[in-house]
Backbone as numpy.savetxt, mean C-alpha at the origin, in Angstrom:
# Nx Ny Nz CAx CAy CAz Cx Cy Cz
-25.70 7.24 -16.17 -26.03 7.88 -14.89 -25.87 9.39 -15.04
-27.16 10.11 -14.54 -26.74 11.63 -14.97 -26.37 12.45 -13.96
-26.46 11.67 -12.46 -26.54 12.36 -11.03 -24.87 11.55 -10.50
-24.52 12.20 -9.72 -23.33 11.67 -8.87 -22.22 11.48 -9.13
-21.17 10.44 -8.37 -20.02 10.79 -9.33 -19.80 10.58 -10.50
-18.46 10.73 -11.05 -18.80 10.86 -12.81 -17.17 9.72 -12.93
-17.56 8.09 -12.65 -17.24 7.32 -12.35 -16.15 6.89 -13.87
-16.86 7.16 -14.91 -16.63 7.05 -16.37 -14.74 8.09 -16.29
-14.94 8.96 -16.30 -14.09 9.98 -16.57 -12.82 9.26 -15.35
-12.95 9.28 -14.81 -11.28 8.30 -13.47 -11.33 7.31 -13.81
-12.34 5.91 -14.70 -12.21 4.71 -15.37 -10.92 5.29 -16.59
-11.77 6.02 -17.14 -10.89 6.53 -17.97 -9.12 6.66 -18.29
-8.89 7.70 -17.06 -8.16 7.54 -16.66 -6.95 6.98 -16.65
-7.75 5.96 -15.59 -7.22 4.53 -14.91 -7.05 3.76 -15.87
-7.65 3.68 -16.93 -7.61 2.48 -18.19 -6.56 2.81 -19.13
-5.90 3.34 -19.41 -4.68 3.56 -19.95 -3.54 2.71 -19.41
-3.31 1.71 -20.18 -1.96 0.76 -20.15 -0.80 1.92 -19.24
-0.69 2.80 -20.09 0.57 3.87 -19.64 0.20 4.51 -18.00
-0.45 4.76 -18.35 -0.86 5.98 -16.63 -1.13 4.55 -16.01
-1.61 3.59 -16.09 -1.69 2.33 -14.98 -0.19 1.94 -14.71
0.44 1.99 -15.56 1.59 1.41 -15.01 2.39 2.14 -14.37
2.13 3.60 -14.47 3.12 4.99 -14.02 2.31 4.78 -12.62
1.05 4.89 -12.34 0.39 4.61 -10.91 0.75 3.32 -9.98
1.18 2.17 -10.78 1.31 0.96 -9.96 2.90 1.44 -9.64
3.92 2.12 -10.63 5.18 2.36 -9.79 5.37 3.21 -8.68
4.09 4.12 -8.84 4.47 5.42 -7.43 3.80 4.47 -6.45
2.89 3.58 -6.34 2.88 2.48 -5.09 3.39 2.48 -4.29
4.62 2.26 -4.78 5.91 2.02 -3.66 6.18 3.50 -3.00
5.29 4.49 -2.93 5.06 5.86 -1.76 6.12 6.49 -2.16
7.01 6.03 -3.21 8.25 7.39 -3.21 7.84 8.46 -4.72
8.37 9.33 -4.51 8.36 10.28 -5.69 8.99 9.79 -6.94
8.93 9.76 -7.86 9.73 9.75 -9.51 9.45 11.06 -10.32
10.37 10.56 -10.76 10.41 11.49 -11.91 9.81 11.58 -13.11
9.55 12.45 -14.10 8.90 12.14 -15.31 9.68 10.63 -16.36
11.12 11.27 -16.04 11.91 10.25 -17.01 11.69 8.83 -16.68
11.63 8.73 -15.06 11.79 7.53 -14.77 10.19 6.47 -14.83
9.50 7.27 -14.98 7.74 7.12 -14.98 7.71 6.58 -16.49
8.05 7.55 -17.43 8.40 6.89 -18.92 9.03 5.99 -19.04
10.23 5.25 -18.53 10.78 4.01 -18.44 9.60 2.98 -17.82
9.11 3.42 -16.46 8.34 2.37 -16.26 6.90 2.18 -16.78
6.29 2.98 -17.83 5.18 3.25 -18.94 5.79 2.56 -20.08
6.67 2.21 -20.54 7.36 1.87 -21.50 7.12 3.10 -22.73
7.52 4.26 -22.61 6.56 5.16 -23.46 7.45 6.70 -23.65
7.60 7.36 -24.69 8.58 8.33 -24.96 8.33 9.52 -23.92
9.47 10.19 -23.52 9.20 11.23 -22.67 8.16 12.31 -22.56
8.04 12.83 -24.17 6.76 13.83 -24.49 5.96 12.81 -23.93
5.47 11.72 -24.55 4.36 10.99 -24.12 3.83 11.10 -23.02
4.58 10.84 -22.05 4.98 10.75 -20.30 4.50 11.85 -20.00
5.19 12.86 -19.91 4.82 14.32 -20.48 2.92 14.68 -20.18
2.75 14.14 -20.67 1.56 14.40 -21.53 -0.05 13.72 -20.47
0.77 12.01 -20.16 -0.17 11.52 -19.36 -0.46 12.02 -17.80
1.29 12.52 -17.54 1.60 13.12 -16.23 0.58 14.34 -15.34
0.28 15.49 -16.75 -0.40 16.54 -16.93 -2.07 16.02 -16.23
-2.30 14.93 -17.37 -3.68 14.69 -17.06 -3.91 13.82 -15.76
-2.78 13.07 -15.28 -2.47 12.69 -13.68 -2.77 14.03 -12.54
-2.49 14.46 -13.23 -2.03 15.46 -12.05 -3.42 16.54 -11.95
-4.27 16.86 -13.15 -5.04 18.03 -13.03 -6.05 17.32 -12.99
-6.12 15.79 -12.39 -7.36 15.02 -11.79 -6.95 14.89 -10.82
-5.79 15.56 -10.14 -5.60 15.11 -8.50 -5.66 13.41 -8.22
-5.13 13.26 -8.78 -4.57 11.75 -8.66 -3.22 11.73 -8.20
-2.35 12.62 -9.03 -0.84 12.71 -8.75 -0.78 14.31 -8.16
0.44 14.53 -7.41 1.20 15.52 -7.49 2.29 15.62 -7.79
2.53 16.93 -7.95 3.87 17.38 -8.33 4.86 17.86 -7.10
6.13 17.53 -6.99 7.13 18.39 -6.09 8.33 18.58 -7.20
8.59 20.13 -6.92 9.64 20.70 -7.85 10.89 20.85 -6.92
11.86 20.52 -6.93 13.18 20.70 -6.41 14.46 20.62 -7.29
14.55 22.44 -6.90 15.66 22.56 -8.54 15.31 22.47 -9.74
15.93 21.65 -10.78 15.73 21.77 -11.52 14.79 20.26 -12.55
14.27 19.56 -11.08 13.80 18.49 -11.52 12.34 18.71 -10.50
11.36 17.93 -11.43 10.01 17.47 -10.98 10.08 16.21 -10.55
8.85 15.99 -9.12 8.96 14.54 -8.71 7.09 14.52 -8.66
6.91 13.12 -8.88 5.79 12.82 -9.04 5.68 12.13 -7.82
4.36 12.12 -7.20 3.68 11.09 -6.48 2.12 10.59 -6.21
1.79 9.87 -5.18 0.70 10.00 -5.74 -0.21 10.74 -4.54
-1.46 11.09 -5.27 -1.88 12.66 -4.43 -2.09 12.40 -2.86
-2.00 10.85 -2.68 -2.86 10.58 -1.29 -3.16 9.24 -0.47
-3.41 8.79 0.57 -3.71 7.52 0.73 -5.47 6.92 -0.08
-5.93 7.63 -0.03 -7.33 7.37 -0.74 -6.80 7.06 -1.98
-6.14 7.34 -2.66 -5.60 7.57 -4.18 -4.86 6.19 -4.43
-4.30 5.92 -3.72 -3.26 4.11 -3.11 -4.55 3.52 -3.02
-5.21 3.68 -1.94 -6.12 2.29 -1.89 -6.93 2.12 -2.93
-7.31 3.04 -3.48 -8.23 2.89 -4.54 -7.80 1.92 -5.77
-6.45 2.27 -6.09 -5.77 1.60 -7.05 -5.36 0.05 -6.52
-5.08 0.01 -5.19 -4.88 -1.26 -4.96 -6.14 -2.39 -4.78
-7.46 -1.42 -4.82 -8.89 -2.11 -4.58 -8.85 -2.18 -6.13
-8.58 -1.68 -6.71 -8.52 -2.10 -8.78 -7.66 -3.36 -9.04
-6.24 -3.63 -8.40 -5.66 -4.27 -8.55 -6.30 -5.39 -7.61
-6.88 -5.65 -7.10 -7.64 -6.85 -6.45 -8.83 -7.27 -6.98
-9.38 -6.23 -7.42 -10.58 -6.60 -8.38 -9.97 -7.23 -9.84
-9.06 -6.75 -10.44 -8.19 -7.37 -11.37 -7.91 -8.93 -11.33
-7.35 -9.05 -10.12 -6.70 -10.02 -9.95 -8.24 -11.36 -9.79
-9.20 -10.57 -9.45 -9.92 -11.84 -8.60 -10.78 -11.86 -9.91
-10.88 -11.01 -10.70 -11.79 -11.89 -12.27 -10.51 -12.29 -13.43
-9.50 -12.55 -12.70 -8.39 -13.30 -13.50 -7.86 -12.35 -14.30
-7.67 -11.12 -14.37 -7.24 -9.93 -15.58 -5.99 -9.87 -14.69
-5.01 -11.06 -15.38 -3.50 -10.93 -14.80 -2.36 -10.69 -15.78
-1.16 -10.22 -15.45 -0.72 -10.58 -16.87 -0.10 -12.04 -17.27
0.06 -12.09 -18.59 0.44 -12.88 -19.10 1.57 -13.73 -19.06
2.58 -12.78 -18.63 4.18 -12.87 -18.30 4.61 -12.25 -16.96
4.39 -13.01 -15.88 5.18 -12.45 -14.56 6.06 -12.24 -14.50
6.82 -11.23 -13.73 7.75 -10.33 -13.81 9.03 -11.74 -12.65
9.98 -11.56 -12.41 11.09 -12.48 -11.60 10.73 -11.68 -10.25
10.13 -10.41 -9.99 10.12 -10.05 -8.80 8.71 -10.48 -8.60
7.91 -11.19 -8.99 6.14 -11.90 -8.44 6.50 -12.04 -7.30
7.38 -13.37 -6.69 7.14 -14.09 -5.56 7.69 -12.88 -4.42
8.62 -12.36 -5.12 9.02 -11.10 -3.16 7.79 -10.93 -3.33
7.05 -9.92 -4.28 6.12 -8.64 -3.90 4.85 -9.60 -3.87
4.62 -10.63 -3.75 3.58 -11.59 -3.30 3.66 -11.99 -2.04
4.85 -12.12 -1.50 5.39 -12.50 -0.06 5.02 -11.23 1.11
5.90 -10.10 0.40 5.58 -8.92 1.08 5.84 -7.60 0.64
5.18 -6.85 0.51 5.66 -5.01 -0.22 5.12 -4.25 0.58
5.63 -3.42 0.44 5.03 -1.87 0.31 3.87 -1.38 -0.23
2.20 -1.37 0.25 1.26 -0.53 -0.47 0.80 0.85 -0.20
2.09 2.10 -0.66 2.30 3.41 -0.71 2.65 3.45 0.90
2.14 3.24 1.73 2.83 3.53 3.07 2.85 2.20 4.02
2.14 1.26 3.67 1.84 0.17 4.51 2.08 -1.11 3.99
2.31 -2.58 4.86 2.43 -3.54 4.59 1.57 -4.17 3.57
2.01 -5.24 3.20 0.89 -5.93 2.20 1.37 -7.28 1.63
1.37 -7.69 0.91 1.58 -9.50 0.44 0.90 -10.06 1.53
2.03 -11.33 1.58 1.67 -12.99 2.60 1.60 -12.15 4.00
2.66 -11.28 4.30 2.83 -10.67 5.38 1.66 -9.65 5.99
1.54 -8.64 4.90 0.41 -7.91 5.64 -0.83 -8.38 6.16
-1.53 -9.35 5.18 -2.41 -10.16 5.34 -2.53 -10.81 7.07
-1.08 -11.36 6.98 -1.18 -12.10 8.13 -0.69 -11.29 9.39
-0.40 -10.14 9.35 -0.40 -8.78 10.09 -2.08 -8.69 10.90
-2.91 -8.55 9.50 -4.20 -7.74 10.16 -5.50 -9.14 10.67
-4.63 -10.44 10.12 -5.28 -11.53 11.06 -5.03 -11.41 12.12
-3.88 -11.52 12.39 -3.19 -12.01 13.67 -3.93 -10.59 14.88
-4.05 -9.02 14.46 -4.39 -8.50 15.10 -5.90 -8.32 15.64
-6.20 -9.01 14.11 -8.17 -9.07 14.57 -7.82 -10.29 16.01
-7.33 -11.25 15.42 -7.47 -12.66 16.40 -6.89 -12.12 17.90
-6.36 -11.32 18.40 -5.92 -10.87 19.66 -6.83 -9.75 20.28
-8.13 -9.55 19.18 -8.58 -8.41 19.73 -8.28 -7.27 19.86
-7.11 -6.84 19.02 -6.27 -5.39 19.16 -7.06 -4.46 18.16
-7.87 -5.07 16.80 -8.43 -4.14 16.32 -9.89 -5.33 15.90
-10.77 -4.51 16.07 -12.08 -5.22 15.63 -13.30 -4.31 15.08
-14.12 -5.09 13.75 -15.36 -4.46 13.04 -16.09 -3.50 13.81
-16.26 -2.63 13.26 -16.99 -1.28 13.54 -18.12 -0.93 12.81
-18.85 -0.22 12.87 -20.10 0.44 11.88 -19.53 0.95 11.09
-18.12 1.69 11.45 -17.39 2.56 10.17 -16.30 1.56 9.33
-16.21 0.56 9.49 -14.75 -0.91 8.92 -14.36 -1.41 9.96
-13.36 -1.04 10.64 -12.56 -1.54 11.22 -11.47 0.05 12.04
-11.71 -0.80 13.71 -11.04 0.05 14.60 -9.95 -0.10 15.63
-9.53 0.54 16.46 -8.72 0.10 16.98 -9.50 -0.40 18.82
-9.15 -1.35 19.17 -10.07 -1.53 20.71 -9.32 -1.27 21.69
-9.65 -1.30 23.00 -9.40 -0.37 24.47 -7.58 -1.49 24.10
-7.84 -2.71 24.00 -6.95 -3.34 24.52 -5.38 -3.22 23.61
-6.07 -2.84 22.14 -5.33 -2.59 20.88 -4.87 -1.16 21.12
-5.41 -0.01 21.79 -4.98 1.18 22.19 -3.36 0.99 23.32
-3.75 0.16 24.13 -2.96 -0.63 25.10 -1.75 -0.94 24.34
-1.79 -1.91 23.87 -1.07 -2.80 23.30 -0.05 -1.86 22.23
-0.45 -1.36 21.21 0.78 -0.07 20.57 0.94 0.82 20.76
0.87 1.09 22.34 1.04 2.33 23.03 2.56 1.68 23.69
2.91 0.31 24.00 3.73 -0.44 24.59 4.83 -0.93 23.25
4.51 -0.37 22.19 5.14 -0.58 20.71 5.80 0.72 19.95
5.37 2.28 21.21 5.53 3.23 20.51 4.28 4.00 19.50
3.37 3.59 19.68 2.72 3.96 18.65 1.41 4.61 19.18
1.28 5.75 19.32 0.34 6.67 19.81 -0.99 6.74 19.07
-1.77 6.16 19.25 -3.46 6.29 19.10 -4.09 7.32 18.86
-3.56 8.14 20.22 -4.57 9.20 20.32 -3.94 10.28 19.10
-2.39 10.27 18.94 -2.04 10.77 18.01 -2.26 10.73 16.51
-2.69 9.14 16.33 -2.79 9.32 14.63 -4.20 9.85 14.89
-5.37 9.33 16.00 -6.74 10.23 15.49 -6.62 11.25 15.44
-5.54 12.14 15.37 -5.42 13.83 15.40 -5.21 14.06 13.79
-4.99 13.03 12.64 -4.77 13.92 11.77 -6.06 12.85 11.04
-6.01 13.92 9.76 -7.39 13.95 9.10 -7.70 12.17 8.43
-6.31 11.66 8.59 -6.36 10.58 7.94 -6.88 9.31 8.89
-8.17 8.36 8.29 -8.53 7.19 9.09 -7.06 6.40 9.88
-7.67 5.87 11.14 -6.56 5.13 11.67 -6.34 3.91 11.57
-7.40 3.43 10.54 -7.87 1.85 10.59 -8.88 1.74 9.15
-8.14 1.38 8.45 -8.64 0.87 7.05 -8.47 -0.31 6.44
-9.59 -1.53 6.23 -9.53 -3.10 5.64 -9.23 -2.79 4.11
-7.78 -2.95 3.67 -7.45 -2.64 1.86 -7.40 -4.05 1.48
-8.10 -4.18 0.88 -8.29 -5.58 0.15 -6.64 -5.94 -0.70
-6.43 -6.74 -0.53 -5.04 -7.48 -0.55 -4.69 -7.73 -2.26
-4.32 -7.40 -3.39 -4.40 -8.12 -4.94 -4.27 -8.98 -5.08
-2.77 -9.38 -4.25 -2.15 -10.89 -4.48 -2.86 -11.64 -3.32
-3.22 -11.45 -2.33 -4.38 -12.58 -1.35 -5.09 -12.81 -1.45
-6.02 -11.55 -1.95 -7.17 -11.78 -1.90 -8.17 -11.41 -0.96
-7.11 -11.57 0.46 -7.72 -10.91 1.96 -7.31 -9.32 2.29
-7.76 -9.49 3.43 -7.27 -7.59 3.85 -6.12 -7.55 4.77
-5.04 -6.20 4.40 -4.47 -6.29 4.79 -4.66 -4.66 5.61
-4.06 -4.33 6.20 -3.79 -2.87 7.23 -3.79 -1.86 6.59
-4.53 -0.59 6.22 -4.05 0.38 6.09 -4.64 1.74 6.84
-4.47 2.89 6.69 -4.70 3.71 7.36 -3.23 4.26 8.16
-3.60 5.16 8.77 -2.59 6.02 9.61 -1.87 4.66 10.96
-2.62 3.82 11.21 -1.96 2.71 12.01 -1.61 1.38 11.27
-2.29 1.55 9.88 -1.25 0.34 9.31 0.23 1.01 9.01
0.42 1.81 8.80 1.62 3.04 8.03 2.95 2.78 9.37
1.81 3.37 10.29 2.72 3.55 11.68 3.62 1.92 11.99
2.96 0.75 11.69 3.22 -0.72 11.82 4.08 -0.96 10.70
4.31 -0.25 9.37 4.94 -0.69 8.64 6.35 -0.03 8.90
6.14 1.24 9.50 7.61 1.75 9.92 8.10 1.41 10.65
7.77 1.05 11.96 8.03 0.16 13.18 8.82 -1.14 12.57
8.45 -1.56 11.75 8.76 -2.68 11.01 10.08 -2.37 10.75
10.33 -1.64 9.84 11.90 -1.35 9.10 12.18 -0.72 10.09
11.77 0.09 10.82 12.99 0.89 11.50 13.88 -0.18 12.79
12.90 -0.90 13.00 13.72 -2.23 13.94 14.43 -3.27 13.22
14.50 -2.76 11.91 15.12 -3.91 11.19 14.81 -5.42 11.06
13.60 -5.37 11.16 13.01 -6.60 10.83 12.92 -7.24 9.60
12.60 -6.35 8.97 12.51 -6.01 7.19 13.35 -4.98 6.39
13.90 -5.39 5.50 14.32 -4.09 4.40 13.42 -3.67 3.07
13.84 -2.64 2.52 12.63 -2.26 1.58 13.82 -2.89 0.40
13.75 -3.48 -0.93 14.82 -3.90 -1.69 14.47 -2.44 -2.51
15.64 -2.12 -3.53 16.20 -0.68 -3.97 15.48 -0.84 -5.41
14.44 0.15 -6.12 13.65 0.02 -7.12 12.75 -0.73 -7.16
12.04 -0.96 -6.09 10.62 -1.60 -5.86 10.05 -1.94 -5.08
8.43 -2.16 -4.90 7.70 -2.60 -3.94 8.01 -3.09 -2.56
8.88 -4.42 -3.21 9.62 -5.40 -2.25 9.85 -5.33 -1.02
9.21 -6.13 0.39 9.82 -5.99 1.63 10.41 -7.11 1.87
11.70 -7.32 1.90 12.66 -8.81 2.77 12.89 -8.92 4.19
12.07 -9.61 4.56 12.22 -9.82 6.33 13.89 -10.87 6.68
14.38 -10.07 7.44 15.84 -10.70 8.00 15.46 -12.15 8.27
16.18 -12.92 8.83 15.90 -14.11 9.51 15.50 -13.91 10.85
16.22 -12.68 11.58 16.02 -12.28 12.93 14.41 -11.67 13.03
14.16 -10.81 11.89 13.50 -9.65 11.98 12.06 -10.79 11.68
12.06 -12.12 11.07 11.06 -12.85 10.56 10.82 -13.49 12.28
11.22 -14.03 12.79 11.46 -14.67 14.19 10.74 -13.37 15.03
11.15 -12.30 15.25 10.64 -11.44 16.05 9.30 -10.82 15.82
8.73 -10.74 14.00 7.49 -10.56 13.53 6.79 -11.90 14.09
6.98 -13.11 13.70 6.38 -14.20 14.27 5.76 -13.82 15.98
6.99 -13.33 16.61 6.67 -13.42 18.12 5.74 -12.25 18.33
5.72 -11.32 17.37 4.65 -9.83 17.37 2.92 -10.47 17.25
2.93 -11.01 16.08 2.02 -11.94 15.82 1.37 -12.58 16.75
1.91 -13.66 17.97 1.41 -14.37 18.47 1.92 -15.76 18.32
1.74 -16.48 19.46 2.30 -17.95 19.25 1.52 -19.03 18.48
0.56 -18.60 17.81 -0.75 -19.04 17.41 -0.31 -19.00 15.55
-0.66 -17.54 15.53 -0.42 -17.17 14.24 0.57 -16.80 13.67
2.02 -16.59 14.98 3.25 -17.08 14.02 3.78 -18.46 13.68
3.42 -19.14 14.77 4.11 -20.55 14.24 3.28 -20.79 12.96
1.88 -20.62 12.82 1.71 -21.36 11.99 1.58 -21.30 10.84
1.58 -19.59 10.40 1.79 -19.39 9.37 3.01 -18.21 8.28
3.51 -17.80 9.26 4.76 -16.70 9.13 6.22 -17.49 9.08
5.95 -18.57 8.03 7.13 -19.32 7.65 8.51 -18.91 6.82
């Protein structure tokens, strides 16, 4: 192709064992470090070093300097979904790995994707809200409706406010481990904090991972609906 984007060169990229795996750890929306990026690359610090550079001067990653240490993240929500629409495309022509990790079943159940819900949970987040009518298909994906404006305005969660910043309020991110879509955008983000900050869920310490309380699983159920929590938010 000699016109448009230059699709080859971010394959590129992206296809590196090392920088894929340094991208699937900043997922989890927090900053790292170079050192700690090389631990999770499996790969020597120069190395790290090295891939970080070319992360970063494709605007994929940024940099934050504080003191005497660098933190990495990643440049953006476009930058998350994209990688998590790779990791679903992955997953659905079977390019899995070989050896699952002991943390599969949490971060299959429920995680963190860079700011928003995702696993068994998110999934059944952005059902349960299509099925109530709170957000429904648009010409542009998916939006929020008169009644869904209503409804997380009574949750804390201001509408008119997230359409104020540059970022969509309503984005279908195809799910890796489902398969389906789960929430993202500036109002899936807003739903995932709502989430922890009521203590429904905790984030577990060095990864993806979201653990819903017993209380906090009971009260997501009742968020859901009597429909689509009983029957599937087990």
């Amino acid at each position: 192709m000699k016109e448009g984007p230059d699709i080859a060169a971010l394959a590129t990229l992206l296809g590196d064992p090392a920088r894929a795996n340094m991208l699937a750890a900043l997922m989890a929306g927090r900053a790292l470090t170079a050192g700690e990026l090389a631990r999770e690359a499996g790969v020597m610090p120069q190395t790290a070093s090295s891939h970080l550079s070319r992360l970063v001067e494709a605007r994929l990653l940024v940099v934050e300097i504080q003191g005497r240490h660098r933190y990495f993240r990643i440049a953006g929500p476009e930058v998350a979904e994209a990688v998590e629409a790779i990791m679903g495309l992955a997953a659905n022509l079977g390019r899995t790995r070989t050896r699952p990790g002991p943390k599969d079943p949490a971060l299959r159940r429920a995680r963190i994707c860079y700011d928003h819900l995702a696993g068994e949970m998110g999934t059944l987040l952005y059902e349960a809200l299509a099925a109530q009518g709170l957000i429904a298909a648009t010409a542009d994906g998916v939006g929020v409706t008169a009644a869904g404006r209503a409804r997380f305005a009574a949750e804390g969660i201001d509408i008119g406010a997230l359409e104020a910043r540059p970022r969509p309020v309503c984005r279908a991110c195809l799910d890796w481990s489902e398969r389906r879509h789960h929430l993202a955008g500036s109002l899936g983000a807003a739903l995932a904090q709502t989430i922890l900050a009521r203590g429904w869920a905790r984030r577990e310490p060095d990864s993806r991972a979201v653990t819903f309380t017993p209380d906090g699983l009971a009260a997501f159920r009742a968020f859901l609906g009597p429909e689509e929590g009983a029957r599937r938010a087990g």
